[in-house]
Each structure stands twice: as structure tokens, then as C-alpha cells.
CSV table of C-alpha atoms and ligand atoms in Angstrom, one decimal:
chain,number,residue,atom,x,y,z
A,1,MET,CA,0.1,0.0,0.0
A,2,ARG,CA,1.7,3.1,-1.1
A,3,ASN,CA,-0.6,5.8,-0.5
A,4,GLY,CA,-1.6,7.7,2.9
A,5,PRO,CA,-5.2,8.2,3.2
A,6,ARG,CA,-7.2,11.4,1.8
A,7,THR,CA,-8.0,13.8,4.2
A,8,ARG,CA,-11.6,14.8,4.8
A,9,ARG,CA,-12.9,18.1,5.7
A,10,ASP,CA,-16.6,19.1,6.6
A,11,VAL,CA,-17.3,22.7,6.1
A,12,LEU,CA,-20.3,24.4,7.9
A,13,ILE,CA,-21.7,26.7,5.1
A,14,GLY,CA,-22.3,29.9,7.2
A,15,GLY,CA,-19.4,29.8,9.4
A,16,VAL,CA,-16.7,32.2,9.1
A,17,CYS,CA,-13.2,32.4,10.7
A,18,GLY,CA,-10.8,35.4,10.0
A,19,LEU,CA,-7.2,35.0,9.3
A,20,ALA,CA,-4.6,36.9,7.8
A,21,ALA,CA,-4.4,37.3,3.9
A,22,GLY,CA,-1.1,36.2,1.9
A,23,ARG,CA,-0.1,35.8,-1.3
A,24,LEU,CA,-1.3,33.3,-4.1
A,25,TRP,CA,-4.6,32.9,-2.4
A,26,ALA,CA,-4.9,36.6,-0.8
A,27,LEU,CA,-8.2,37.0,0.2
A,28,GLU,CA,-9.8,39.2,-2.3
A,29,GLU,CA,-12.5,42.1,-1.9
A,30,GLY,CA,-15.5,40.6,-0.1
A,31,GLU,CA,-13.7,36.9,0.5
A,32,GLU,CA,-13.8,35.5,3.7
A,33,LEU,CA,-12.7,31.9,4.9
A,34,VAL,CA,-15.1,29.1,5.7
A,35,ALA,CA,-15.0,27.6,9.1
A,36,LEU,CA,-13.9,23.8,8.8
A,37,SER,CA,-15.1,21.5,11.3
A,38,GLY,CA,-12.2,19.2,12.9
A,39,TYR,CA,-10.1,22.6,14.1
A,40,ALA,CA,-11.1,22.9,17.9
A,41,PRO,CA,-12.3,26.7,18.7
A,42,GLY,CA,-9.2,28.3,19.6
A,43,TYR,CA,-6.8,25.6,17.8
A,44,ARG,CA,-3.4,27.0,18.2
A,45,VAL,CA,-0.2,25.7,16.2
A,46,ASP,CA,2.5,27.8,17.4
A,47,VAL,CA,2.1,26.8,20.9
A,48,GLN,CA,1.9,22.8,21.5
A,49,PRO,CA,1.7,22.9,25.7
A,50,LYS,CA,1.7,19.0,25.6
A,51,ASP,CA,5.1,18.7,23.2
A,52,PRO,CA,7.5,21.6,22.8
A,53,ARG,CA,9.6,19.8,20.3
A,54,LEU,CA,6.5,20.0,18.1
A,55,LYS,CA,5.4,23.1,15.8
A,56,SER,CA,2.8,22.6,13.1
A,57,PHE,CA,1.6,24.9,10.2
A,58,ASP,CA,-2.1,25.9,10.5
A,59,LEU,CA,-3.0,24.9,6.9
A,60,ARG,CA,-5.7,27.7,6.6
A,61,ARG,CA,-2.9,29.9,6.4
A,62,LEU,CA,-1.6,28.5,3.2
A,63,THR,CA,-1.5,31.0,0.8
A,64,SER,CA,2.0,30.9,-0.4
A,65,TRP,CA,3.8,27.9,-2.2
A,66,LYS,CA,7.0,28.9,-0.5
A,67,THR,CA,6.3,28.4,3.2
A,68,PRO,CA,8.0,31.3,5.0
A,69,GLU,CA,10.4,30.1,7.7
A,70,SER,CA,8.6,31.5,10.8
A,71,GLU,CA,5.2,29.3,9.9
A,72,PHE,CA,7.4,26.4,8.9
A,73,TYR,CA,6.6,23.3,10.8
A,74,GLU,CA,9.4,22.1,13.6
A,75,PHE,CA,9.8,18.5,14.7
A,76,HIS,CA,13.0,17.2,16.7
A,77,GLN,CA,12.9,14.2,18.9
A,78,GLY,CA,14.8,16.1,21.7
A,79,SER,CA,16.0,19.7,22.2
A,80,ALA,CA,17.7,21.6,19.1
A,81,PRO,CA,21.0,22.1,20.0
A,82,ALA,CA,22.6,25.6,20.1
A,83,VAL,CA,25.4,25.5,17.6
A,84,ASP,CA,28.3,27.7,17.5
A,85,GLY,CA,29.1,28.4,13.6
A,86,SER,CA,32.8,29.2,13.9
A,87,ALA,CA,33.7,26.1,15.7
A,88,TRP,CA,31.6,23.8,14.1
A,89,ARG,CA,33.1,21.1,11.6
A,90,LEU,CA,31.5,18.9,9.4
A,91,ARG,CA,33.7,15.6,9.4
A,92,ILE,CA,33.6,12.6,6.7
A,93,GLY,CA,35.0,9.5,7.5
A,94,GLY,CA,34.6,5.6,7.1
A,95,ALA,CA,34.6,3.8,3.9
A,96,VAL,CA,36.3,6.7,2.1
A,97,ASP,CA,39.8,7.0,0.2
A,98,ARG,CA,40.4,10.5,1.9
A,99,SER,CA,38.2,11.5,5.2
A,100,ALA,CA,37.7,14.9,5.2
A,101,GLU,CA,36.7,18.1,7.4
A,102,PHE,CA,34.9,21.4,6.2
A,103,SER,CA,34.2,24.6,8.3
A,104,LEU,CA,31.1,26.4,7.7
A,105,GLN,CA,33.2,29.1,5.3
A,106,ASP,CA,34.5,26.0,3.2
A,107,LEU,CA,31.3,24.9,2.4
A,108,GLN,CA,29.8,28.4,1.7
A,109,ARG,CA,32.5,29.1,-0.4
A,110,ARG,CA,32.5,26.0,-2.9
A,111,PRO,CA,31.4,26.7,-6.1
A,112,ASP,CA,29.1,23.4,-6.4
A,113,GLN,CA,25.7,24.9,-4.8
A,114,GLN,CA,22.7,23.8,-5.8
A,115,GLU,CA,19.1,25.2,-4.9
A,116,THR,CA,15.8,23.6,-5.0
A,117,ALA,CA,12.3,23.8,-3.7
A,118,VAL,CA,12.0,20.3,-1.5
A,119,THR,CA,8.6,19.8,0.5
A,120,LEU,CA,9.2,18.2,3.7
A,121,GLU,CA,6.4,16.2,5.6
A,122,CYS,CA,6.7,14.3,8.8
A,123,SER,CA,6.0,10.9,8.4
A,124,GLY,CA,3.6,11.5,11.8
A,125,ASN,CA,1.6,13.7,9.8
A,126,SER,CA,-2.0,13.1,10.2
A,127,GLY,CA,-5.6,14.6,10.4
A,128,THR,CA,-5.3,14.4,14.0
A,129,PRO,CA,-7.2,17.4,15.6
A,130,GLN,CA,-3.7,18.2,17.3
A,131,LEU,CA,-1.9,18.1,13.8
A,132,MET,CA,-4.8,18.8,11.1
A,133,ASN,CA,-2.0,17.8,8.7
A,134,GLY,CA,0.0,20.4,9.8
A,135,LEU,CA,3.8,18.8,9.7
A,136,VAL,CA,4.0,19.7,6.0
A,137,GLY,CA,6.1,22.6,4.5
A,138,ASN,CA,7.8,23.6,1.3
A,139,ALA,CA,11.0,25.4,1.1
A,140,VAL,CA,13.7,26.7,-1.4
A,141,TRP,CA,17.0,25.2,0.1
A,142,THR,CA,20.6,25.9,-1.2
A,143,GLY,CA,23.6,23.8,-0.3
A,144,VAL,CA,26.6,21.7,-1.3
A,145,SER,CA,25.9,18.7,-3.8
A,146,LEU,CA,26.2,15.6,-1.7
A,147,VAL,CA,27.4,13.2,-4.6
A,148,SER,CA,30.2,15.9,-5.3
A,149,ILE,CA,31.7,16.0,-1.9
A,150,LEU,CA,31.4,12.3,-1.6
A,151,LYS,CA,33.2,11.9,-4.7
A,152,GLU,CA,35.9,14.1,-3.7
A,153,CYS,CA,36.3,11.9,-0.5
A,154,GLY,CA,36.3,8.5,-2.8
A,155,LEU,CA,34.0,5.9,-2.0
A,156,LYS,CA,36.0,2.9,-1.2
A,157,PRO,CA,34.7,-0.5,-3.0
A,158,GLU,CA,33.1,-1.7,0.0
A,159,ALA,CA,30.9,1.2,0.9
A,160,ARG,CA,27.5,0.5,1.6
A,161,GLU,CA,25.4,2.8,3.3
A,162,VAL,CA,26.2,6.7,4.2
A,163,VAL,CA,25.0,7.7,7.7
A,164,PHE,CA,24.2,10.8,8.5
A,165,LEU,CA,24.9,12.1,12.2
A,166,GLY,CA,23.4,15.3,14.0
A,167,LEU,CA,24.6,17.1,17.0
A,168,ASP,CA,21.8,16.0,18.9
A,169,LEU,CA,22.7,12.9,21.4
A,170,GLU,CA,20.1,10.8,23.0
A,171,LYS,CA,21.0,8.9,25.9
A,172,GLU,CA,20.9,5.1,25.6
A,173,ARG,CA,21.6,2.0,27.9
A,174,LYS,CA,22.5,-1.5,26.6
A,175,TRP,CA,23.8,-4.6,28.0
A,176,GLN,CA,27.1,-4.5,25.7
A,177,THR,CA,28.1,-1.1,27.8
A,178,GLY,CA,27.7,-3.1,31.2
A,179,ASN,CA,24.1,-1.2,31.4
A,180,GLN,CA,26.2,1.9,31.7
A,181,GLU,CA,24.8,5.5,29.9
A,182,TYR,CA,26.3,6.2,26.8
A,183,THR,CA,25.2,8.9,24.2
A,184,SER,CA,24.1,8.2,20.6
A,185,PRO,CA,23.2,11.1,18.0
A,186,TYR,CA,20.5,11.5,16.0
A,187,GLY,CA,21.5,9.3,12.7
A,188,ARG,CA,19.7,8.2,9.4
A,189,SER,CA,21.6,6.2,6.7
A,190,ILE,CA,21.0,5.6,2.9
A,191,PHE,CA,22.2,3.1,0.3
A,192,VAL,CA,25.4,4.4,-1.4
A,193,GLN,CA,23.1,4.2,-4.6
A,194,ASP,CA,20.8,6.6,-3.3
A,195,ALA,CA,23.5,8.9,-2.1
A,196,LEU,CA,24.8,9.0,-5.8
A,197,ASP,CA,21.8,10.7,-6.9
A,198,PRO,CA,22.7,14.3,-8.0
A,199,ARG,CA,19.8,15.5,-6.1
A,200,PRO,CA,20.8,15.2,-2.3
A,201,MET,CA,22.2,18.0,-0.8
A,202,LEU,CA,23.8,19.7,2.2
A,203,ALA,CA,21.8,22.5,2.8
A,204,LEU,CA,23.2,25.8,4.3
A,205,LYS,CA,20.1,27.9,3.4
A,206,MET,CA,16.4,27.9,3.6
A,207,ASN,CA,14.4,30.5,1.5
A,208,GLY,CA,17.6,32.2,1.0
A,209,GLU,CA,18.6,32.8,4.3
A,210,PRO,CA,21.4,30.7,6.8
A,211,LEU,CA,19.4,27.8,8.3
A,212,SER,CA,17.5,28.7,12.0
A,213,PRO,CA,18.3,27.0,14.6
A,214,ALA,CA,15.2,24.9,14.9
A,215,HIS,CA,15.6,24.0,11.2
A,216,GLY,CA,19.0,22.5,11.7
A,217,PHE,CA,22.0,25.4,11.9
A,218,PRO,CA,24.5,25.4,10.4
A,219,LEU,CA,24.0,22.4,8.1
A,220,ARG,CA,21.1,20.0,7.2
A,221,LEU,CA,20.6,16.7,5.0
A,222,ILE,CA,18.2,17.5,2.0
A,223,LEU,CA,16.7,14.3,0.6
A,224,PRO,CA,13.9,14.9,-2.0
A,225,GLY,CA,11.0,12.7,-2.0
A,226,TRP,CA,11.9,11.5,1.6
A,227,TYR,CA,9.9,11.9,4.7
A,228,GLY,CA,11.1,14.5,7.2
A,229,MET,CA,13.1,12.1,9.4
A,230,ALA,CA,15.5,11.4,6.6
A,231,HIS,CA,16.7,15.1,6.3
A,232,VAL,CA,19.1,15.3,9.3
A,233,LYS,CA,19.2,18.5,11.2
A,234,TRP,CA,22.7,19.7,13.2
A,235,LEU,CA,24.6,17.5,10.6
A,236,SER,CA,28.3,17.1,12.0
A,237,ARG,CA,29.1,14.0,10.5
A,238,ILE,CA,29.0,11.7,7.3
A,239,GLU,CA,30.0,8.2,7.9
A,240,VAL,CA,30.3,5.6,5.2
A,241,LEU,CA,30.1,2.3,6.1
A,242,ASP,CA,30.6,-1.1,4.6
A,243,ARG,CA,27.5,-2.6,6.4
A,244,ARG,CA,23.9,-1.4,7.5
A,245,TYR,CA,23.5,1.3,10.1
A,246,GLU,CA,20.7,0.3,12.5
A,247,GLY,CA,20.8,3.1,15.0
A,248,ARG,CA,17.5,4.3,16.7
A,249,GLN,CA,16.3,6.4,13.9
A,250,MET,CA,16.7,3.7,11.5
A,251,ALA,CA,15.6,0.6,13.3
A,252,ARG,CA,12.9,1.6,16.2
A,253,SER,CA,11.7,5.1,15.8
A,254,TYR,CA,10.6,5.7,12.1
A,255,GLN,CA,9.5,2.0,11.0
A,256,SER,CA,6.8,0.8,8.8
A,257,LEU,CA,5.3,-2.3,9.1
A,258,TRP,CA,4.4,-4.1,6.0
A,259,ALA,CA,1.7,-6.9,6.5
A,260,LEU,CA,2.6,-9.8,3.9
A,261,ALA,CA,-0.6,-11.6,3.9
A,262,THR,CA,0.3,-15.1,3.6
A,263,PRO,CA,-1.8,-18.7,3.8
A,264,GLU,CA,-0.4,-19.1,7.3
A,265,GLY,CA,-1.8,-15.6,7.9
A,266,ASP,CA,-0.4,-12.1,8.2
A,267,ILE,CA,3.6,-11.9,8.5
A,268,TRP,CA,5.0,-8.4,9.7
A,269,LEU,CA,8.0,-7.0,8.3
A,270,ASP,CA,9.6,-4.4,10.0
A,271,THR,CA,10.9,-1.7,7.5
A,272,SER,CA,12.5,1.7,8.0
A,273,ILE,CA,10.4,4.7,6.7
A,274,SER,CA,11.4,6.5,3.5
A,275,ARG,CA,10.2,7.6,0.6
A,276,THR,CA,6.9,10.0,0.8
A,277,HIS,CA,3.6,8.7,-0.2
A,278,LEU,CA,1.2,10.0,-2.8
A,279,LYS,CA,-1.1,13.0,-0.5
A,280,SER,CA,-3.3,15.7,-0.9
A,281,VAL,CA,-5.0,17.9,1.8
A,282,ILE,CA,-7.8,20.6,1.6
A,283,ALA,CA,-6.0,23.5,3.5
A,284,ARG,CA,-9.0,26.1,3.1
A,285,VAL,CA,-12.1,27.0,2.0
A,286,THR,CA,-13.4,30.6,1.2
A,287,ARG,CA,-16.4,32.2,-0.2
A,288,ARG,CA,-17.6,35.6,-2.1
A,289,ARG,CA,-21.0,37.0,-2.4
A,290,ALA,CA,-22.0,36.9,-6.4
A,291,GLY,CA,-25.4,38.6,-6.7
A,292,ASN,CA,-27.9,36.7,-4.2
A,293,ARG,CA,-25.5,33.6,-3.9
A,294,PHE,CA,-22.0,32.9,-2.9
A,295,GLU,CA,-19.2,31.3,-5.0
A,296,TYR,CA,-17.1,29.3,-2.9
A,297,LYS,CA,-13.4,28.0,-3.5
A,298,ILE,CA,-11.7,25.0,-1.9
A,299,ALA,CA,-8.0,25.1,-2.2
A,300,GLY,CA,-5.2,22.6,-1.1
A,301,ALA,CA,-1.9,21.1,-1.4
A,302,ALA,CA,-0.6,17.9,-3.3
A,303,TRP,CA,2.8,16.1,-3.0
A,304,GLY,CA,4.7,12.7,-2.7
A,305,GLY,CA,4.7,9.4,-4.4
A,306,ALA,CA,6.9,7.9,-7.1
A,307,ALA,CA,5.9,10.1,-9.9
A,308,ARG,CA,4.9,13.8,-10.6
A,309,ILE,CA,1.8,14.6,-9.8
A,310,ASP,CA,-0.8,14.9,-12.9
A,311,GLY,CA,-3.9,16.2,-11.3
A,312,VAL,CA,-6.1,16.7,-8.2
A,313,GLU,CA,-10.0,16.0,-7.6
A,314,VAL,CA,-12.1,17.0,-5.0
A,315,ARG,CA,-15.6,15.6,-4.1
A,316,VAL,CA,-18.3,17.1,-2.5
A,317,ASP,CA,-20.5,14.7,-0.3
A,318,ASP,CA,-21.1,11.6,-2.4
A,319,GLY,CA,-21.3,13.2,-5.7
A,320,ALA,CA,-18.8,12.9,-8.5
A,321,TRP,CA,-14.9,13.5,-8.6
A,322,ARG,CA,-14.2,16.9,-10.3
A,323,GLY,CA,-11.0,18.1,-11.7
A,324,ALA,CA,-9.2,20.6,-9.6
A,325,ARG,CA,-7.3,23.8,-11.3
A,326,ILE,CA,-3.4,23.4,-10.6
A,327,ASP,CA,-2.6,27.2,-9.1
A,328,HIS,CA,1.0,26.9,-8.7
A,329,SER,CA,3.7,24.0,-9.3
A,330,GLY,CA,7.3,23.8,-9.5
A,331,ASP,CA,10.2,21.7,-8.5
A,332,ARG,CA,9.4,17.9,-8.7
A,333,PHE,CA,9.8,17.5,-5.3
A,334,ALA,CA,7.9,20.3,-4.2
A,335,TRP,CA,4.2,20.3,-3.5
A,336,LEU,CA,1.8,21.9,-6.2
A,337,LEU,CA,-1.3,24.2,-5.1
A,338,TRP,CA,-4.6,23.6,-6.4
A,339,SER,CA,-8.2,25.0,-6.1
A,340,TYR,CA,-11.6,24.0,-7.3
A,341,SER,CA,-14.2,26.6,-7.6
A,342,TRP,CA,-17.3,25.3,-6.3
A,343,SER,CA,-20.4,27.2,-7.5
A,344,ASP,CA,-23.4,24.9,-6.9
A,345,VAL,CA,-23.0,24.9,-3.3
A,346,THR,CA,-26.5,24.0,-1.2
A,347,PRO,CA,-27.0,25.2,2.3
A,348,GLY,CA,-25.8,22.8,5.3
A,349,ARG,CA,-22.9,20.8,6.5
A,350,HIS,CA,-20.9,19.2,3.7
A,351,THR,CA,-17.8,16.7,3.2
A,352,LEU,CA,-15.1,17.7,1.1
A,353,VAL,CA,-12.6,15.0,-0.1
A,354,SER,CA,-9.5,15.7,-2.3
A,355,ARG,CA,-7.4,13.1,-4.1
A,356,ALA,CA,-4.3,13.2,-6.1
A,357,ILE,CA,-3.6,11.1,-9.2
A,358,ASN,CA,0.2,10.9,-10.6
A,359,ALA,CA,1.9,10.2,-13.8
A,360,ASP,CA,2.0,6.4,-13.2
A,361,GLY,CA,-1.8,6.6,-13.3
A,362,GLU,CA,-1.7,5.9,-9.2
A,363,VAL,CA,-4.8,7.4,-7.3
A,364,GLN,CA,-4.5,8.5,-3.7
A,365,PRO,CA,-7.3,6.0,-2.0
A,366,THR,CA,-9.9,7.3,0.3
A,367,GLN,CA,-9.6,6.1,3.8
A,368,GLN,CA,-12.8,3.6,2.9
A,369,GLU,CA,-11.2,2.3,-0.3
A,370,LEU,CA,-7.8,2.1,1.8
A,371,ARG,CA,-10.0,-0.1,4.3
A,372,GLU,CA,-11.7,-2.5,1.4
A,373,LYS,CA,-8.7,-3.0,-0.6
A,374,LEU,CA,-6.8,-4.5,2.9
A,375,ALA,CA,-10.3,-6.7,3.4
A,376,SER,CA,-9.9,-7.9,-0.2
A,377,GLN,CA,-5.8,-8.6,0.4
A,378,ARG,CA,-6.7,-10.8,3.3
A,379,GLU,CA,-8.9,-13.0,1.5
A,380,ASP,CA,-7.0,-13.6,-1.3
A,381,HIS,CA,-3.8,-14.0,-0.2
A,382,SER,CA,-2.1,-11.5,-2.6
A,383,GLN,CA,1.4,-10.5,-2.2
A,384,TRP,CA,0.1,-6.7,-1.9
A,385,PRO,CA,1.2,-5.7,1.4
A,386,ARG,CA,-0.2,-3.7,4.1
A,387,VAL,CA,1.6,-0.6,5.5
A,388,LEU,CA,1.2,1.0,9.0
A,389,THR,CA,3.5,3.8,9.7
A,390,ILE,CA,4.3,5.0,13.0
A,391,GLU,CA,6.3,7.8,14.4
A,392,PRO,CA,6.4,8.7,18.2
A,393,LEU,CA,5.5,12.4,18.4
B,401,LIG,N1,19.1,15.9,14.1
B,401,LIG,C1,18.0,15.7,13.9
B,401,LIG,N2,17.5,15.8,12.5
B,401,LIG,C2,15.9,15.8,12.2
B,401,LIG,C3,15.0,15.5,13.7
B,401,LIG,C4,16.1,15.2,14.6
B,401,LIG,O1,15.2,15.3,15.7
B,401,LIG,N3,17.4,15.5,15.0
B,401,LIG,N4,13.8,15.4,13.4
B,401,LIG,C5,13.6,14.8,11.8
B,401,LIG,C6,12.0,14.6,11.6
B,401,LIG,S1,11.4,13.7,12.6
B,401,LIG,C7,11.5,15.8,10.9
B,401,LIG,S2,9.9,15.6,10.4
B,401,LIG,C8,12.3,16.8,10.4
B,401,LIG,C9,11.5,18.1,11.0
B,401,LIG,O2,12.2,19.2,10.4
B,401,LIG,P1,12.0,20.8,10.3
B,401,LIG,O3,11.9,20.7,12.0
B,401,LIG,O4,12.9,21.6,9.9
B,401,LIG,O5,10.7,21.0,9.9
B,401,LIG,O6,13.7,17.0,10.9
B,401,LIG,C10,14.4,15.6,11.0
B,401,LIG,N5,15.7,15.7,11.2
B,402,LIG,MO1,9.4,13.7,11.3
């Protein structure tokens, strides 16, 4: 199962909530936001009293293809380390011909900088009342090409994985250390073949500005097309291994459990969460008076999946799927923004659903389709795996 479930929004026609106007979808004269059910009254994203490591983005504020840094979601497992940029070094070692060390200036002065917009989504993103699918954002990242740095160091023939380690440490205890406490850095690895892709970068800037402490100053990995957990912040070490890396963030914290249906029953396979799934969300609904009626606009974003997104469709209640307009699209791994002009609106409560479709013909399934598919899979013991993604938040 490759898709995340579509998100639904119930709108109450007649309700209004006022939010600041923005760029692409700036409210026009006489246009107002329509209240969406699911948002608790006074829903706040900038303060998460239950979890200070988490800041989500209020999708109702989505007016810009590029998410401003001040609104970009934040998530880290521990606390964000404050890094002194002048003392900081990036060190590269392990199964390489020449280990290397770079200062911040060394990286800033390199000619092999690249810039691309990449959407980040936390694998724990969901439509729960706390998150409202707000663990997603799109920024333009600027940095040094990972593959050119690795080629400079020279990968030894036995190199299998490239491990990216952050400066945030967690305390662990294991029998191998005689149950003594030791510290282990936040770390994620990728196969050498993925590291040789020209797109991954060691990012120094977000939306043209140096990374802020929350987003990984001075350096983070940007791995286009992967869920958030792979984009290691506060990067300080790249270690090339001749074997698998099985740190906490690979083997425990970010796992997809695939249920393989067999004649003897389900077998669960644990894998590391990796690439994003095809997904669209409804962000906001606005309305404007047109004569004696209102005209409504449903707007949202779509991203993820193995191929370029071709279109987005919207369904009102049990009606037909209707094609939305793509208002803005850009780089391959950045979200696209879409909208749908809804003119035949009737009074009362309506359920709105969106779905994305990509160039491979893959269609983002509804919650119900997902459930039905899972049920039939179990009956015919097909090899289609079922996936359950977990991320402790
Ligand atoms: N070093 C480090 N990098 C990290 C994390 C972390 O806890 N430590 N969290 C990851 C997760 S789970 C996500 S979703 C993204 C969030 O990036 P952001 O805070 O810049 O939005 O960072 C990733 N990189
Ligand atoms: Mo995440």
C-alpha cells in the first residue's frame, strides 16, 4: 500500500473564521474564510503545551507556495542544540579514500551549490485534531551537492551505506556497555546508490537565509522525496559504512510495518520509513458573494509519491469527482497548490475530500477504499503488503 489516506474536511456553510491574508490565495475584496470542522475552537499551532518539540503549520494559512520560515513546522526528537558556527565542523570518514573536514566557510565558498524547492512532511503527519495535517511545508533549500563531496572523498569498493549524524544526542543504555549510559546521535542512513543521486544536498540555507537553529543550523541533509526524518538537522558527521546502520532512527523510531498476507496469516515486516506517499490535503475554503449567492473556493496542496502529480480531484458529499485547477507547481519534489471553484453549493454541512493522481496512474485512495482493499487482500492472500507507519510524537 503506497498511499496515505486522503484527508476529509467537513465545512459548515455559513460559518466564518478570519485569518490573515497572504500571497497566492490572498483574500480578495469581500472574500472570507469558511469554518472547517475538525479545528477545535481556538486551535493554535505555535504553542503545543503538551509537546514543546513540535510546532505545526495551520494549513488554513496556506497562501504561499513557499512556506515562510516563521510558519514552517518544526519537529525534533530531543531539544534543538545551539551550535557555534565558527567552531562547527563537518567531518567525513569511514569507507572513503580520503577523510575530510569542512568549516562553515569552506562549504559556503564551494562553487558546487545547488538550489531547489523541496517539500518536507513528517511521517507522523496526520489529520488528528492536534496536527490537522500541519506537519508539512515547502521551502527553497540551497546547499552543496552531496555526491560531489562524496566523490571528492572517494568511496571505497566496500562502501554500502552513508550515515548522517546530527549533533543532538540521546542517552541510551544497553547490556553491551554493562548497562552504563552512553550517548548516541540522531542518525539516518541511505544506501550508497541513493547517495550518488545528484539531488540530495547538504543545505546551508532555507528560503535564501542561513538555517535557523530550529531547522538545523548550520547544516542539514535535504533528501528530496523522503519523509522528514531523513533530512538530518545539525549535521556534523558523515560516516560511510561497509554494512547496515541500525541506529534508533533507522531500526526503532521510524518504522513501516508491512503486513504480508500469507496462507498461514499475516507476517509483519519491519522496514525503515523512507520515501513519501502520494497525498493531497484540503487547506482552506473561502467564499465570496456573487449576486444573491455565494461562490466557494476549495484550495489545498498535493505532494509525494513515486511520480510527478498529474492532477487533483475534489468530491463534495457523495457527488462525482471533479478536477481541480493547478494554481502553482514547480520543482519535482515540491508540493503543488490547487483550487476548485465550487458554485453549486447548497446550504448545510458538506463533506469535502480531495485526491491526487500521478503520472504513473496512481490514485490516492480514500479511507474507505483503503479499508476495502485491505480486507480483500487478506481474503485472496495476494502479495500486496499493507503498511502501517508509526512515528512517536
Ligand atoms: N538531528 C535531527 N534531525 C532531524 C530530527 C531530529 O530530531 N534530529 N527530526 C527529523 C524529523 S522527524 C523531521 S519531520 C524533520 C523536521 O524538520 P523541520 O523541523 O526543519 O521542519 O527533521 C528531521 N531531522
Ligand atoms: Mo518527522
